[in-house]
Coordinates of C-alpha atoms in Angstrom, one line a residue:
M2 CA 33.0 12.0 15.7
A3 CA 31.9 15.7 15.3
R4 CA 28.4 16.7 16.3
K5 CA 27.8 18.1 12.8
L6 CA 28.4 16.4 9.5
G7 CA 27.9 19.0 6.8
K8 CA 24.4 20.3 7.2
Y9 CA 23.3 17.4 9.4
E10 CA 23.3 17.3 13.2
I11 CA 24.4 13.9 14.5
I12 CA 22.1 12.7 17.3
E13 CA 23.4 9.2 18.1
R14 CA 25.1 6.1 16.6
I15 CA 22.6 3.4 15.8
G16 CA 24.8 0.8 14.1
R17 CA 28.3 -0.3 13.4
G18 CA 30.0 -2.7 11.0
G19 CA 33.3 -3.6 9.4
M20 CA 32.9 -1.1 6.6
A21 CA 30.7 1.7 8.1
E22 CA 29.0 3.3 11.1
V23 CA 25.3 4.4 11.0
Y24 CA 24.1 7.5 12.8
R25 CA 20.7 9.0 13.5
A26 CA 20.8 12.6 12.2
Y27 CA 18.6 15.7 12.0
N28 CA 18.1 17.6 8.8
A29 CA 17.0 21.1 9.8
N30 CA 16.2 22.2 6.3
L31 CA 13.6 19.5 5.8
D32 CA 12.7 19.2 9.6
R33 CA 13.1 15.4 9.6
Y34 CA 15.4 12.7 11.0
E35 CA 17.5 10.7 8.6
A36 CA 20.1 8.0 8.8
I37 CA 23.7 8.7 7.8
K38 CA 26.1 5.8 6.8
V39 CA 29.7 6.9 7.3
L40 CA 32.2 4.7 5.6
H41 CA 35.4 4.1 7.5
S42 CA 38.1 6.5 6.5
F43 CA 40.7 3.8 5.6
L44 CA 38.5 2.8 2.7
A45 CA 39.2 6.1 1.0
D46 CA 42.9 5.1 0.6
A47 CA 42.0 2.4 -2.0
P48 CA 42.7 3.4 -5.6
E49 CA 39.7 4.8 -7.5
F50 CA 37.5 4.7 -4.4
K51 CA 36.1 8.2 -4.9
T52 CA 35.1 7.3 -8.5
R53 CA 33.4 4.0 -7.4
F54 CA 31.7 5.7 -4.4
E55 CA 30.2 8.5 -6.4
K56 CA 29.1 6.2 -9.3
E57 CA 27.5 3.6 -7.0
A58 CA 25.9 6.2 -4.7
R59 CA 24.1 7.7 -7.7
N60 CA 23.0 4.3 -8.8
I61 CA 21.6 3.5 -5.4
A62 CA 19.9 6.8 -5.1
R63 CA 18.0 6.0 -8.3
L64 CA 16.4 2.9 -6.7
K65 CA 12.9 3.8 -5.6
H66 CA 11.0 0.9 -4.1
P67 CA 9.0 0.4 -0.9
H68 CA 11.3 -2.4 0.2
I69 CA 14.6 -0.7 -0.5
V70 CA 15.9 2.0 1.7
Q71 CA 15.9 5.4 -0.1
V72 CA 19.2 7.2 -0.5
Y73 CA 18.8 11.0 -0.4
D74 CA 22.3 12.4 -0.6
F75 CA 26.0 11.6 -0.5
N76 CA 29.2 13.6 0.2
F77 CA 32.7 13.7 1.5
D78 CA 33.5 15.1 5.0
P79 CA 37.0 16.7 4.9
D80 CA 37.2 17.0 8.7
T81 CA 37.0 13.2 9.2
G82 CA 38.2 12.2 5.8
S83 CA 35.1 10.0 5.4
Y84 CA 32.6 9.5 2.6
Y85 CA 29.0 9.3 3.7
M86 CA 25.5 8.6 2.4
V87 CA 22.2 10.1 3.8
M88 CA 19.3 7.7 3.8
E89 CA 15.7 7.2 4.9
L90 CA 15.6 6.4 8.6
I91 CA 13.9 3.1 9.3
E92 CA 12.3 3.1 12.8
G93 CA 12.6 -0.5 13.9
G94 CA 15.1 -3.3 14.2
T95 CA 16.7 -5.7 11.8
L96 CA 15.6 -9.2 10.9
K97 CA 18.7 -10.4 12.8
D98 CA 17.2 -8.7 15.9
R99 CA 14.0 -10.6 15.3
L100 CA 15.8 -13.9 15.0
Q101 CA 17.6 -13.3 18.3
E102 CA 14.4 -12.4 20.0
L103 CA 12.8 -15.7 18.8
A104 CA 15.8 -17.7 19.8
K105 CA 15.7 -16.2 23.3
N106 CA 12.1 -17.4 23.7
G107 CA 12.9 -20.8 22.2
E108 CA 10.7 -20.2 19.2
V109 CA 10.9 -20.1 15.4
M110 CA 9.2 -17.7 13.1
P111 CA 5.6 -18.6 11.9
L112 CA 5.5 -19.8 8.3
G113 CA 3.3 -17.0 7.1
E114 CA 5.5 -14.3 8.6
A115 CA 8.7 -15.8 7.2
L116 CA 7.2 -16.2 3.7
R117 CA 6.1 -12.6 3.6
Y118 CA 9.5 -11.3 4.7
I119 CA 11.2 -13.4 2.0
R120 CA 8.7 -12.4 -0.7
E121 CA 9.0 -8.7 0.1
S122 CA 12.8 -9.1 0.0
A123 CA 12.6 -10.9 -3.3
D124 CA 10.3 -8.1 -4.6
A125 CA 13.1 -5.6 -3.8
L126 CA 15.7 -7.8 -5.5
S127 CA 13.5 -8.2 -8.5
Y128 CA 13.3 -4.5 -8.9
A129 CA 17.0 -3.9 -8.3
H130 CA 18.1 -6.7 -10.6
K131 CA 16.1 -5.2 -13.4
Q132 CA 18.0 -2.0 -12.9
G133 CA 21.3 -3.9 -13.2
M134 CA 22.0 -3.8 -9.5
I135 CA 23.2 -6.9 -7.6
H136 CA 23.4 -6.7 -3.8
R137 CA 26.0 -9.5 -3.1
D138 CA 25.6 -9.3 0.7
V139 CA 21.9 -10.2 1.5
K140 CA 21.7 -11.2 5.2
P141 CA 19.4 -10.6 8.2
A142 CA 21.5 -7.7 9.4
N143 CA 20.8 -5.9 6.1
L144 CA 17.0 -6.4 6.3
M145 CA 15.2 -3.9 8.4
V146 CA 11.7 -4.4 9.8
D147 CA 9.9 -1.1 10.4
R148 CA 7.2 -0.5 12.9
D149 CA 4.5 -1.4 10.4
G150 CA 6.2 -4.8 9.7
R151 CA 7.5 -3.7 6.3
I152 CA 10.8 -5.3 5.3
V153 CA 13.4 -2.9 3.9
L154 CA 16.6 -4.0 2.2
T155 CA 19.7 -1.9 3.0
D156 CA 23.3 -1.6 1.9
F157 CA 22.7 -1.9 -1.8
G158 CA 25.9 -1.2 -3.6
I159 CA 28.1 -1.2 -0.6
A160 CA 29.8 -4.4 -1.6
K161 CA 30.7 -2.9 -5.0
I162 CA 31.9 0.4 -3.4
V163 CA 34.4 -1.2 -1.1
T164 CA 35.8 -3.7 -3.6
G165 CA 38.5 -2.9 -6.1
P166 CA 41.4 -4.6 -7.9
Q167 CA 43.8 -3.7 -5.1
F168 CA 41.4 -3.7 -2.1
T169 CA 42.0 -6.1 0.8
V170 CA 41.2 -6.0 4.4
T171 CA 42.8 -8.5 6.7
G172 CA 42.6 -11.2 4.0
G173 CA 38.8 -11.2 4.1
M174 CA 36.3 -11.1 1.2
V175 CA 33.2 -9.1 0.6
G176 CA 30.1 -10.8 1.8
T177 CA 29.1 -12.9 4.8
P178 CA 30.2 -16.5 4.7
A179 CA 27.1 -17.8 6.5
Y180 CA 24.9 -16.4 3.7
M181 CA 27.4 -16.6 0.8
S182 CA 26.6 -18.6 -2.4
P183 CA 29.1 -21.3 -3.4
E184 CA 30.3 -19.3 -6.5
Q185 CA 31.0 -16.2 -4.3
G186 CA 32.9 -18.4 -1.9
M187 CA 35.0 -19.6 -4.8
G188 CA 35.9 -16.0 -5.7
E189 CA 33.4 -15.3 -8.4
P190 CA 31.5 -12.0 -8.4
G191 CA 28.1 -13.8 -8.5
D192 CA 24.9 -12.6 -10.1
E193 CA 21.2 -12.2 -9.3
R194 CA 21.0 -16.0 -8.5
S195 CA 23.6 -15.5 -5.8
D196 CA 21.3 -13.0 -4.1
L197 CA 18.5 -15.6 -4.3
Y198 CA 20.8 -18.2 -2.7
S199 CA 21.3 -15.8 0.2
L200 CA 17.5 -15.5 0.5
G201 CA 17.3 -19.3 0.7
V202 CA 19.7 -19.4 3.6
I203 CA 17.7 -16.7 5.4
L204 CA 14.4 -18.6 4.7
Y205 CA 15.9 -21.8 6.2
E206 CA 17.1 -19.9 9.3
L207 CA 13.7 -18.1 9.8
L208 CA 11.9 -21.5 9.8
T209 CA 14.3 -23.6 11.8
G210 CA 16.0 -21.1 14.1
K211 CA 19.5 -21.8 12.7
P212 CA 21.4 -21.4 9.4
P213 CA 21.8 -24.5 7.2
Y214 CA 25.5 -24.7 7.7
S215 CA 27.8 -23.8 10.6
A216 CA 31.6 -24.2 11.1
D217 CA 34.4 -22.9 13.3
T218 CA 36.1 -20.8 10.7
P219 CA 34.9 -18.7 7.7
L220 CA 36.8 -20.9 5.3
A221 CA 35.3 -24.1 6.7
L222 CA 31.8 -22.5 6.4
I223 CA 32.4 -21.5 2.8
L224 CA 33.5 -25.0 1.9
K225 CA 30.2 -26.4 3.5
H226 CA 28.2 -24.1 1.2
V227 CA 30.3 -25.5 -1.7
N228 CA 30.3 -29.2 -0.9
S229 CA 27.8 -30.2 1.8
P230 CA 24.3 -31.6 1.0
I231 CA 21.4 -29.3 1.6
P232 CA 19.8 -30.1 5.0
S233 CA 16.1 -30.6 5.3
A234 CA 14.2 -27.7 7.0
C235 CA 11.3 -30.1 7.6
E236 CA 13.4 -32.5 9.6
N237 CA 14.6 -29.6 11.9
N238 CA 11.0 -28.3 12.2
P239 CA 8.5 -31.2 11.7
R240 CA 5.6 -28.8 11.6
L241 CA 6.6 -27.4 8.2
P242 CA 4.7 -28.7 5.2
P243 CA 6.9 -30.7 2.8
F244 CA 6.6 -28.2 -0.1
V245 CA 8.8 -25.8 1.9
D246 CA 11.8 -28.1 1.4
E247 CA 11.1 -28.0 -2.4
V248 CA 11.5 -24.2 -2.5
I249 CA 14.5 -24.2 -0.2
N250 CA 16.3 -26.9 -2.2
K251 CA 15.8 -24.9 -5.4
L252 CA 17.1 -21.8 -3.8
L253 CA 20.2 -23.5 -2.3
A254 CA 21.1 -25.5 -5.4
K255 CA 24.9 -25.6 -5.7
D256 CA 24.7 -25.0 -9.4
P257 CA 23.2 -21.5 -10.2
A258 CA 21.6 -23.0 -13.3
E259 CA 19.4 -25.2 -11.1
R260 CA 18.2 -22.4 -8.9
Y261 CA 15.4 -19.9 -9.6
Q262 CA 16.7 -17.9 -12.5
N263 CA 15.2 -14.7 -11.4
A264 CA 13.3 -13.3 -8.4
D265 CA 10.0 -13.2 -10.1
E266 CA 10.0 -17.1 -10.4
L267 CA 10.7 -17.2 -6.6
I268 CA 7.9 -14.8 -5.9
A269 CA 5.4 -16.9 -7.8
D270 CA 6.2 -19.9 -5.7
L271 CA 6.2 -17.9 -2.4
Q272 CA 2.7 -16.5 -3.2
E273 CA 1.4 -20.0 -3.7
L274 CA 2.9 -21.1 -0.4
E275 CA 1.5 -18.0 1.4
H276 CA -1.9 -18.8 0.0
R277 CA -1.7 -22.3 1.3
S278 CA -0.5 -21.2 4.8
L279 CA -3.2 -18.5 5.0
H280 CA -5.9 -21.1 4.5
Q281 CA -4.7 -23.7 7.0
T282 CA -7.2 -24.0 9.8
Q283 CA -4.4 -24.3 12.3
P284 CA -1.0 -22.5 12.6
L285 CA 1.7 -24.4 10.8
N286 CA 4.7 -23.7 12.9
D287 CA 4.5 -21.5 16.0
T288 CA 6.9 -23.9 17.7
P289 CA 8.9 -26.7 16.2
V290 CA 6.8 -29.6 17.5
P291 CA 5.1 -32.5 15.5
P292 CA 1.8 -31.6 13.9
S293 CA -1.4 -32.4 15.8
L294 CA -3.0 -34.1 12.7
P295 CA -1.4 -36.6 10.3
P296 CA -0.9 -35.5 6.7
D297 CA -3.5 -38.0 5.5
N298 CA -6.2 -36.0 7.1
L299 CA -5.6 -33.1 4.7
S300 CA -7.2 -32.7 1.3
V301 CA -5.7 -30.6 -1.5
V302 CA -7.7 -28.7 -4.1
V303 CA -5.6 -27.6 -7.0
D304 CA -6.5 -24.8 -9.4
D305 CA -5.0 -25.0 -12.9
D306 CA -6.3 -21.6 -14.0
D307 CA -4.4 -18.4 -13.5
S308 CA -5.6 -16.4 -10.5
P309 CA -5.7 -12.5 -10.5
T310 CA -3.4 -12.5 -7.4
I311 CA -1.7 -15.9 -7.3
R312 CA 0.5 -16.8 -10.3
K313 CA 1.0 -20.4 -11.5
S314 CA 3.7 -22.4 -9.8
N315 CA 4.9 -25.5 -11.7
L316 CA 7.0 -26.6 -8.7
I317 CA 4.1 -26.5 -6.2
R318 CA 1.4 -27.6 -8.6
Q319 CA 3.2 -30.7 -9.8
Q320 CA 3.7 -31.9 -6.2
A321 CA 0.0 -31.3 -5.5
K322 CA -1.0 -33.3 -8.6
Q323 CA 1.2 -36.2 -7.6
Q324 CA -0.3 -36.3 -4.1
T325 CA -3.9 -36.0 -5.6
K326 CA -3.3 -38.8 -8.2
K327 CA -1.9 -41.1 -5.5
S328 CA -5.0 -40.5 -3.3
T329 CA -7.4 -41.0 -6.2
R330 CA -5.8 -44.3 -7.2
S331 CA -5.9 -45.7 -3.7
R332 CA -9.7 -45.0 -3.4
T333 CA -10.8 -46.0 -6.9
P334 CA -11.4 -49.7 -6.3
L335 CA -13.6 -49.0 -3.3
L336 CA -15.6 -46.4 -5.2
V337 CA -16.2 -48.8 -8.1
L338 CA -17.4 -51.6 -5.7
I339 CA -19.8 -49.3 -3.9
F340 CA -21.2 -47.8 -7.2
L341 CA -21.8 -51.3 -8.6
A342 CA -23.5 -52.4 -5.4
L343 CA -25.8 -49.4 -5.5
L344 CA -26.5 -50.0 -9.2
V345 CA -27.5 -53.7 -8.6
G346 CA -29.6 -52.7 -5.6
A347 CA -31.4 -49.9 -7.6
A348 CA -32.1 -52.3 -10.5
G349 CA -33.7 -54.9 -8.2
I350 CA -35.9 -52.3 -6.5
Y351 CA -36.9 -50.9 -9.9
V352 CA -38.0 -54.4 -11.1
I353 CA -40.1 -55.0 -8.0
G354 CA -41.6 -51.5 -8.2
A355 CA -42.4 -51.8 -11.9
Q356 CA -44.2 -55.1 -11.3
S357 CA -46.3 -53.6 -8.5
G358 CA -47.0 -50.4 -10.5
V359 CA -45.1 -48.2 -8.2
F360 CA -42.5 -47.2 -11.0
P361 CA -43.2 -46.9 -14.7
A362 CA -41.8 -49.5 -17.0
F363 CA -39.0 -48.7 -19.5
G364 CA -40.1 -46.6 -22.5
G365 CA -42.3 -44.3 -20.4
V366 CA -41.8 -40.5 -19.9
A367 CA -38.3 -39.5 -18.6
T368 CA -38.3 -38.5 -15.0
D369 CA -35.7 -36.8 -12.8
T370 CA -33.5 -39.3 -10.9
Q371 CA -31.2 -38.7 -8.0
T372 CA -27.5 -39.2 -8.2
P373 CA -26.5 -42.2 -6.1
T374 CA -24.4 -41.5 -3.1
S375 CA -23.0 -43.8 -0.3
T376 CA -23.9 -41.4 2.5
Q377 CA -27.2 -40.5 4.0
T378 CA -27.0 -36.9 2.7
P379 CA -29.9 -35.5 0.6
T380 CA -29.4 -35.7 -3.2
L381 CA -27.5 -32.9 -4.8
T382 CA -28.9 -31.5 -8.0
A383 CA -26.9 -29.9 -10.8
T384 CA -26.9 -26.1 -10.3
D385 CA -24.5 -23.3 -11.0
T386 CA -23.9 -23.0 -7.3
P387 CA -20.2 -23.8 -6.3
L388 CA -20.0 -27.3 -4.9
P389 CA -18.0 -28.4 -1.9
P390 CA -14.4 -29.2 -2.9
T391 CA -14.7 -32.8 -1.7
A392 CA -17.5 -33.4 -4.3
T393 CA -16.3 -31.9 -7.5
P394 CA -13.1 -30.2 -8.8
T395 CA -13.1 -26.5 -9.3
T396 CA -11.1 -24.3 -11.5
A397 CA -12.0 -21.0 -9.9
V398 CA -10.2 -21.4 -6.6
P399 CA -6.4 -21.1 -6.0
V400 CA -4.4 -23.8 -4.2
V401 CA -5.9 -24.4 -0.8
V402 CA -5.2 -26.8 2.0
T403 CA -8.1 -27.5 4.3
E404 CA -8.8 -29.8 7.2
P405 CA -11.8 -32.1 7.0
P406 CA -14.8 -30.7 8.8
T407 CA -15.0 -31.8 12.4
S408 CA -18.5 -33.0 12.0
T409 CA -17.4 -35.6 9.5
P410 CA -14.4 -37.5 10.9
S411 CA -14.3 -40.0 8.0
P412 CA -11.8 -39.3 5.1
T413 CA -13.1 -37.6 2.0
L414 CA -12.4 -38.2 -1.7
T415 CA -9.9 -35.8 -3.2
P416 CA -10.6 -35.5 -7.0
E417 CA -7.8 -35.0 -9.5
P418 CA -7.9 -31.4 -10.9
Q419 CA -9.7 -31.1 -14.3
A420 CA -9.3 -28.5 -17.0
T421 CA -13.0 -27.7 -16.8
S422 CA -15.6 -27.8 -14.0
T423 CA -18.7 -29.9 -14.0
N424 CA -22.2 -29.3 -12.7
T425 CA -22.9 -33.0 -12.0
P426 CA -22.0 -34.1 -8.4
T427 CA -19.6 -37.0 -8.1
P428 CA -20.5 -39.8 -5.7
E429 CA -19.0 -39.1 -2.3
V430 CA -17.4 -41.9 -0.4
S431 CA -17.8 -41.9 3.4
P432 CA -17.3 -45.3 5.2
T433 CA -19.3 -44.1 8.2
P434 CA -22.6 -42.4 7.5
S435 CA -22.8 -38.9 8.9
V436 CA -25.6 -38.2 11.4
T437 CA -25.7 -34.6 10.4
P438 CA -25.3 -34.5 6.6
N439 CA -26.6 -31.0 6.1
I440 CA -24.2 -29.6 8.6
T441 CA -21.3 -31.3 6.8
Q442 CA -22.3 -29.8 3.5
T443 CA -22.7 -26.3 5.0
V444 CA -19.3 -26.4 6.8
A445 CA -17.4 -27.5 3.6
F446 CA -19.2 -24.9 1.4
E447 CA -18.7 -22.0 3.8
R448 CA -15.0 -22.8 4.2
T449 CA -14.5 -22.8 0.4
A450 CA -16.6 -19.6 -0.1
T451 CA -15.1 -17.5 2.7
T452 CA -11.4 -18.5 2.5
A453 CA -10.6 -20.1 -0.8
A454 CA -12.8 -18.2 -3.3
C455 CA -11.8 -14.6 -2.2
V456 CA -11.2 -12.3 -5.1
F457 CA -9.6 -8.9 -4.3
D458 CA -10.1 -6.0 -6.7
Y459 CA -10.9 -2.4 -6.8
A460 CA -12.1 0.5 -9.0
V461 CA -11.3 4.2 -8.8
V462 CA -14.6 6.0 -8.3
E463 CA -13.3 9.6 -8.1
Q464 CA -10.1 11.6 -7.7
S465 CA -10.0 15.2 -6.5
P466 CA -8.1 16.9 -8.0
E467 CA -8.3 14.8 -11.1
D468 CA -5.3 12.9 -12.4
G469 CA -2.9 14.3 -15.0
D470 CA -3.7 17.2 -17.3
A471 CA -7.3 17.3 -16.1
G472 CA -6.2 18.2 -12.5
G473 CA -4.5 21.4 -13.5
F474 CA -1.0 22.9 -12.7
F475 CA 0.6 22.9 -9.3
T476 CA 3.7 24.8 -8.1
V477 CA 7.1 23.1 -7.5
N478 CA 7.9 22.3 -3.8
S479 CA 4.4 23.0 -2.7
P480 CA 2.3 20.7 -0.5
Y481 CA -0.2 18.5 -2.4
T482 CA -3.3 16.7 -1.3
R483 CA -5.6 14.4 -3.4
E484 CA -8.7 12.6 -2.2
I485 CA -9.0 9.2 -4.0
T486 CA -12.3 7.3 -3.6
L487 CA -12.0 3.5 -4.2
L488 CA -14.7 0.9 -4.6
N489 CA -14.2 -2.6 -3.3
T490 CA -15.2 -4.6 -6.4
G491 CA -14.0 -7.9 -5.0
T492 CA -15.9 -10.6 -3.1
C493 CA -14.1 -10.2 0.3
T494 CA -13.7 -7.5 2.9
W495 CA -10.5 -5.4 2.8
E496 CA -9.0 -5.8 6.3
V497 CA -7.6 -3.1 8.4
N498 CA -4.1 -2.0 7.1
T499 CA -4.9 -2.8 3.5
S500 CA -2.7 -0.2 1.8
L501 CA -1.9 1.8 -1.3
T502 CA 1.8 1.1 -1.7
F503 CA 4.4 3.0 -3.7
V504 CA 6.2 1.0 -6.4
E505 CA 8.2 3.2 -8.7
G506 CA 8.6 6.6 -10.3
E507 CA 7.8 9.7 -8.3
S508 CA 6.5 9.2 -4.8
F509 CA 5.7 12.9 -4.2
N510 CA 7.0 12.3 -0.6
A511 CA 3.7 10.7 0.3
G512 CA 5.5 7.9 2.1
P513 CA 5.9 4.2 1.2
R514 CA 2.4 3.2 2.1
I515 CA -1.0 4.8 2.7
F516 CA -3.0 2.6 5.1
I517 CA -6.8 2.0 5.2
R518 CA -7.6 2.0 8.9
E519 CA -11.0 0.4 8.8
P520 CA -12.5 -2.7 7.1
V521 CA -14.1 -2.1 3.7
E522 CA -16.9 -4.5 2.7
P523 CA -17.5 -5.7 -0.9
A524 CA -19.4 -3.0 -2.9
E525 CA -18.4 -0.4 -0.3
E526 CA -16.4 2.8 -1.0
V527 CA -13.5 4.3 1.0
T528 CA -11.6 7.6 0.5
I529 CA -7.8 7.7 0.8
T530 CA -6.1 11.0 1.4
F531 CA -2.9 11.2 -0.6
E532 CA -0.7 13.9 1.0
G533 CA 2.8 14.8 -0.1
T534 CA 5.1 17.4 -1.5
L535 CA 5.7 18.2 -5.1
P536 CA 9.2 17.8 -6.5
P537 CA 11.5 20.8 -7.0
R538 CA 11.4 20.5 -10.8
G539 CA 8.7 21.4 -13.3
S540 CA 7.7 19.6 -16.5
L541 CA 5.6 20.2 -19.5
E542 CA 4.3 16.6 -19.1
P543 CA 2.7 15.2 -15.9
I544 CA 5.2 13.7 -13.4
S545 CA 4.0 10.2 -12.5
G546 CA 4.5 7.6 -9.9
T547 CA 3.1 4.0 -9.8
W548 CA 1.2 2.7 -6.7
E549 CA -0.6 -0.6 -6.1
M550 CA -3.1 -2.0 -3.6
R551 CA -1.9 -4.6 -1.2
T552 CA -3.5 -6.7 1.5
P553 CA -2.1 -6.5 5.1
G554 CA 0.0 -9.5 4.1
Q555 CA 1.4 -7.5 1.2
I556 CA -0.2 -9.5 -1.6
R557 CA -0.9 -7.2 -4.5
F558 CA -4.4 -7.0 -6.1
G559 CA -6.0 -5.0 -8.9
D560 CA -4.2 -3.0 -11.6
P561 CA -1.4 -0.6 -10.6
L562 CA -2.6 3.0 -9.9
V563 CA -0.6 5.7 -11.7
I564 CA -0.7 9.1 -10.0
S565 CA 0.2 11.9 -12.4
I566 CA 0.6 15.6 -11.6
L567 CA 1.4 18.6 -13.8
V568 CA 4.1 20.5 -11.9
F569 CA 4.9 24.1 -12.8
D570 CA 8.1 26.0 -12.0
P571 CA 7.3 29.8 -12.0
G572 CA 11.0 30.6 -12.1
S573 CA 11.7 28.9 -15.4

């Protein structure tokens, strides 16, 4: 094609599909590189194509989300007879490229990475669905991964642009059969639950290295999505924890009414799964091999309270409760027998001691007594200090899966979650007395304190210039810089690449994320430099954009931060 497309200089072709070609282009006016998607010219022959294209292009351009590619412009090129859209250039490959790289090395994607990609994609879909936009062709080739590891969903609205009452192309249908929901395969337009079904197919493929269904023809593949049972991801990758199948089965339900009804429901479960995988002491699935430790060696601590960063998940919590109840029932008889034996022994010792004058008789002044325990550990007294998760349930810690400490090889008692915490230690059952009881307690406590009880939060200490009206007026199209000082008010360190991430509204061209390049300890301050360009329009009211703090794993924390600026147009 021509070396110029309107005001854009075409540099090279970087992608090609059945509906469009994508080029790297240079915008001399803004001195930046952009991506241009040029729709094939034959599409313009379809009735009402121009109307659909312009309408959908405007709708797409209104989407402003860190995980959705930003559309800047659209137009028609009379020289080539093609419509095109100008978009944000994502430097990086697609999720499809990443899958091919892993397959070449005989690997599957680690669980934490896969969950983050799907959660970020679901976050993008949640935002778009609330704007009334359905993607209809979610697949790895439409998910870009930039150099910072950010997932970016592309091709929003393309499916609707190229479809029309009289549009056909070689008898095909819009969408990709390998990732198409059953209802789309049967000719229905689909809704937001259809997009979530496609995400379920992608999650299955990320964790097993292959899609759930395969066939020789597109029609046969569609029929498998419609009729075939959902395969188990855990059977294809034995290192996966069983709760992964629970989420995939709900995503891939044949009946849309049995799936997640919106992306926010899915995100809640994914955050729980991410939290579990983050607190495993060993990687879950670097390669699809059997786990090194049997499942019985894992204890589960369940939190029934809402967490600031992890929302409740009925699906995950119910499964954890069932496992906990089963474990508790199996150990209850042993606990009762040991307790009775200790009680009888203590009574006998007391009688002998009372007769010899060592202990006072009944009716004397009350004295502190130690709580009986079947191990040789020193007695625990009731304090407000958090206790090890194997001794008493806690309501302040999110769902965590931990290995037993290596210094205590015997199994530990997993209590059933309670609505309230208690300061009275529960007897701990340990068939083999530990030779280093203090070390055992320390290891268990530190693991809980450092990995399970993290609270991430922040406070804004100062902004210069100040936010909103107090910051004064600034001229349209001018560069803008603001210094934002944040205080780590949480209990854990902010790791490198914690970021202030754009969510919605006006981004002021400051980029999708502003990274913190050094660790920030609790009670420590850090200053972020917010640099951008003011919009070309003025306003009597401050122009605002919403940002939020995120961990390097893209888990949100704290309240959203609204950045408001009074923009003045001297020409108006």
